[in-house]
Amino acid sequence: MKRALTLALMVCCLAVLLAGCKQQPAPQPVPQPTAEQYFQYGMQAFQQENYPQAQAQFEAAVQLAPAMADAHYYLGLCYFKQNMLRRAEQSFAACLQLVPGHVLAHEALGLLYYAMNDFPRAKREFEQAAALYSVNAQVYYYLGAIAMSENRCKDALGYYKRCLEIDSSLVQVRTEYDAAKRRCAGGKPAPQPKPATSFQGGAKALDPANF
């Protein structure tokens, strides 16, 4: 009798346990971030100057959404910041393939080519940016330097003037503008352009963080 009662109790307990297990919901899978969320995570990291982390987030964004032009652009800036120039070039080009009128990408690609001493391609991108009404002073500064190297005095002076109209605090540009006016008046050949490292009284040159 005891044995039968014990067995009955065990069966009841097992039934209760099984019923409890059935009532527990199965764990839900953790949703993966969307391309837009990866982009926002990337922007947060970029603003904190954590470029490797921002790069990883933007890479995830473009993998999920290859047509997200701004993700390609900011990914290019991350590569540029880390001196991965060829990767930066590919990202800026991908952005422009999606949005040919992306003025910031033209500016960035021009600065990248200028940093690589590829002045013809830098000129092409800066001219595209200027045609899109760029308000980046560096665009016109470098166009002026390139125009001077090609002995196009009138164009060079116009570019330097436009640069100073955008940012009159650029002491180095004003000095070069005055020197260019004297050189053009004297008919002397201009030196070849070279990448600048800084502007006195203004933003650093070749710094994509300023875009």
C-alpha positions in Angstrom: 0.0 0.0 0.0 2.8 2.4 1.0 4.6 1.6 -2.2 1.6 2.3 -4.3 1.0 5.6 -2.6 4.6 6.7 -3.0 4.5 5.8 -6.7 1.3 7.8 -7.1 2.9 10.8 -5.5 5.9 10.6 -7.7 3.6 10.4 -10.8 1.7 13.5 -9.6 4.9 15.5 -9.0 6.3 14.5 -12.4 3.0 15.7 -14.0 3.2 19.0 -12.2 6.8 19.5 -13.4 6.0 18.7 -16.9 3.0 21.1 -16.9 5.3 23.9 -15.5 7.8 23.3 -18.3 5.1 23.5 -20.9 4.0 26.9 -19.6 7.4 28.5 -19.8 7.7 30.5 -23.1 10.6 29.7 -25.4 13.4 32.3 -25.4 13.0 34.8 -28.2 16.0 35.4 -30.5 17.8 38.7 -30.0 16.9 41.0 -32.9 20.0 42.1 -35.0 20.5 45.9 -35.4 19.2 47.4 -38.7 21.4 49.2 -41.1 20.1 52.5 -39.8 20.9 51.5 -36.2 24.4 50.5 -37.2 24.8 53.9 -38.9 23.7 55.7 -35.8 26.1 53.6 -33.6 28.8 54.5 -36.1 28.0 58.3 -35.9 28.2 58.1 -32.1 31.6 56.5 -32.3 32.8 58.9 -35.0 31.8 61.9 -32.9 33.8 60.5 -30.0 36.8 60.1 -32.4 36.7 56.3 -32.0 37.4 55.7 -35.6 38.1 51.9 -35.5 34.7 51.4 -33.7 32.9 53.7 -36.1 34.5 51.9 -39.1 33.1 48.6 -37.9 29.6 50.0 -37.5 29.6 51.7 -40.9 30.9 48.5 -42.5 28.0 46.6 -41.0 25.6 49.3 -42.3 26.8 49.1 -45.9 26.8 45.4 -45.8 23.1 45.4 -44.9 22.3 48.4 -47.0 24.7 48.8 -49.9 22.7 51.8 -51.2 23.2 53.9 -48.0 25.4 56.7 -49.5 26.1 58.5 -46.2 27.4 55.2 -44.6 29.9 54.9 -47.5 30.9 58.5 -47.0 31.5 58.3 -43.3 33.2 54.9 -43.7 35.6 56.7 -46.1 36.2 59.4 -43.5 37.1 56.7 -41.0 39.5 55.1 -43.4 41.0 58.6 -44.2 41.4 59.3 -40.5 43.4 56.0 -40.1 45.5 56.7 -43.2 43.9 53.8 -45.2 43.8 56.0 -48.3 42.9 53.4 -50.9 40.0 52.1 -48.9 38.9 55.7 -48.3 39.0 56.3 -52.0 36.8 53.3 -52.7 34.3 54.4 -50.1 34.0 57.9 -51.4 33.7 56.6 -55.0 30.9 54.2 -53.9 29.1 57.2 -52.3 29.4 59.2 -55.5 28.3 56.3 -57.6 25.1 56.3 -55.6 24.7 60.1 -55.3 26.8 61.9 -57.9 25.9 65.3 -56.4 27.2 64.5 -52.9 29.3 67.6 -52.4 31.0 66.4 -49.2 32.2 63.3 -50.9 33.7 65.3 -53.8 35.4 67.5 -51.2 36.8 64.5 -49.3 38.0 62.8 -52.4 39.7 65.9 -53.6 41.5 66.3 -50.3 42.5 62.6 -50.4 43.9 63.0 -53.9 45.7 66.2 -52.9 47.2 64.4 -50.0 48.4 61.6 -52.4 50.0 64.3 -54.7 47.5 63.3 -57.4 46.8 66.9 -58.4 44.9 66.3 -61.7 42.3 64.1 -60.0 42.3 66.5 -56.9 41.5 69.4 -59.3 38.7 67.4 -60.9 37.0 66.7 -57.6 37.5 70.2 -56.2 36.0 71.7 -59.4 33.0 69.3 -59.0 32.6 70.5 -55.4 32.8 74.1 -56.4 30.2 73.6 -59.1 28.0 72.2 -56.4 28.4 75.4 -54.4 30.8 74.0 -51.8 31.3 76.2 -48.7 34.5 74.5 -47.7 37.4 77.0 -47.7 40.0 74.3 -48.3 38.4 73.5 -51.7 39.1 77.0 -53.0 42.5 77.2 -51.4 43.7 74.0 -53.1 42.1 75.0 -56.4 44.1 78.3 -56.1 47.3 76.4 -55.4 46.8 74.1 -58.4 45.8 77.0 -60.7 49.0 78.9 -59.7 51.1 75.8 -60.5 49.5 75.9 -64.0 50.2 79.6 -64.3 46.4 80.4 -64.5 46.8 83.6 -62.4 43.3 84.9 -62.9 41.7 81.7 -61.8 44.1 81.3 -58.9 43.4 84.8 -57.5 39.7 84.1 -57.8 39.9 80.9 -55.9 42.0 82.5 -53.1 39.6 85.4 -52.9 36.6 82.9 -52.6 38.5 81.0 -49.9 39.0 84.2 -47.8 35.3 85.2 -48.4 34.4 81.9 -46.7 36.9 82.2 -43.8 38.7 85.5 -43.5 40.7 84.2 -40.5 43.0 82.1 -42.7 46.3 84.1 -42.3 48.3 81.6 -44.4 45.8 81.9 -47.3 45.9 85.7 -47.2 49.7 85.6 -47.3 49.7 83.3 -50.3 47.0 85.4 -51.9 49.2 88.5 -51.6 52.2 86.6 -52.9 50.2 85.3 -55.8 49.1 88.8 -56.8 52.8 89.9 -56.8 53.9 86.9 -58.7 51.1 87.3 -61.3 51.9 90.9 -61.8 55.6 90.1 -62.3 55.0 87.2 -64.6 57.1 84.8 -62.6 56.4 81.0 -62.9 54.6 79.5 -59.9 56.0 76.6 -57.8 54.3 73.2 -57.9 51.6 72.7 -55.3 52.4 70.7 -52.2 50.1 69.4 -49.4 49.7 71.8 -46.5 49.7 70.6 -43.0 47.9 73.5 -41.4 46.3 76.9 -41.8 47.4 79.6 -39.4 44.4 81.0 -37.8 42.1 78.4 -39.2 41.2 74.8 -39.4 43.8 72.1 -40.1 44.3 71.2 -43.7 43.5 67.8 -45.1 41.3 67.1 -42.0 38.1 65.2 -43.0 36.7 65.9 -39.6 36.0 69.5 -40.8 33.6 68.3 -43.5 
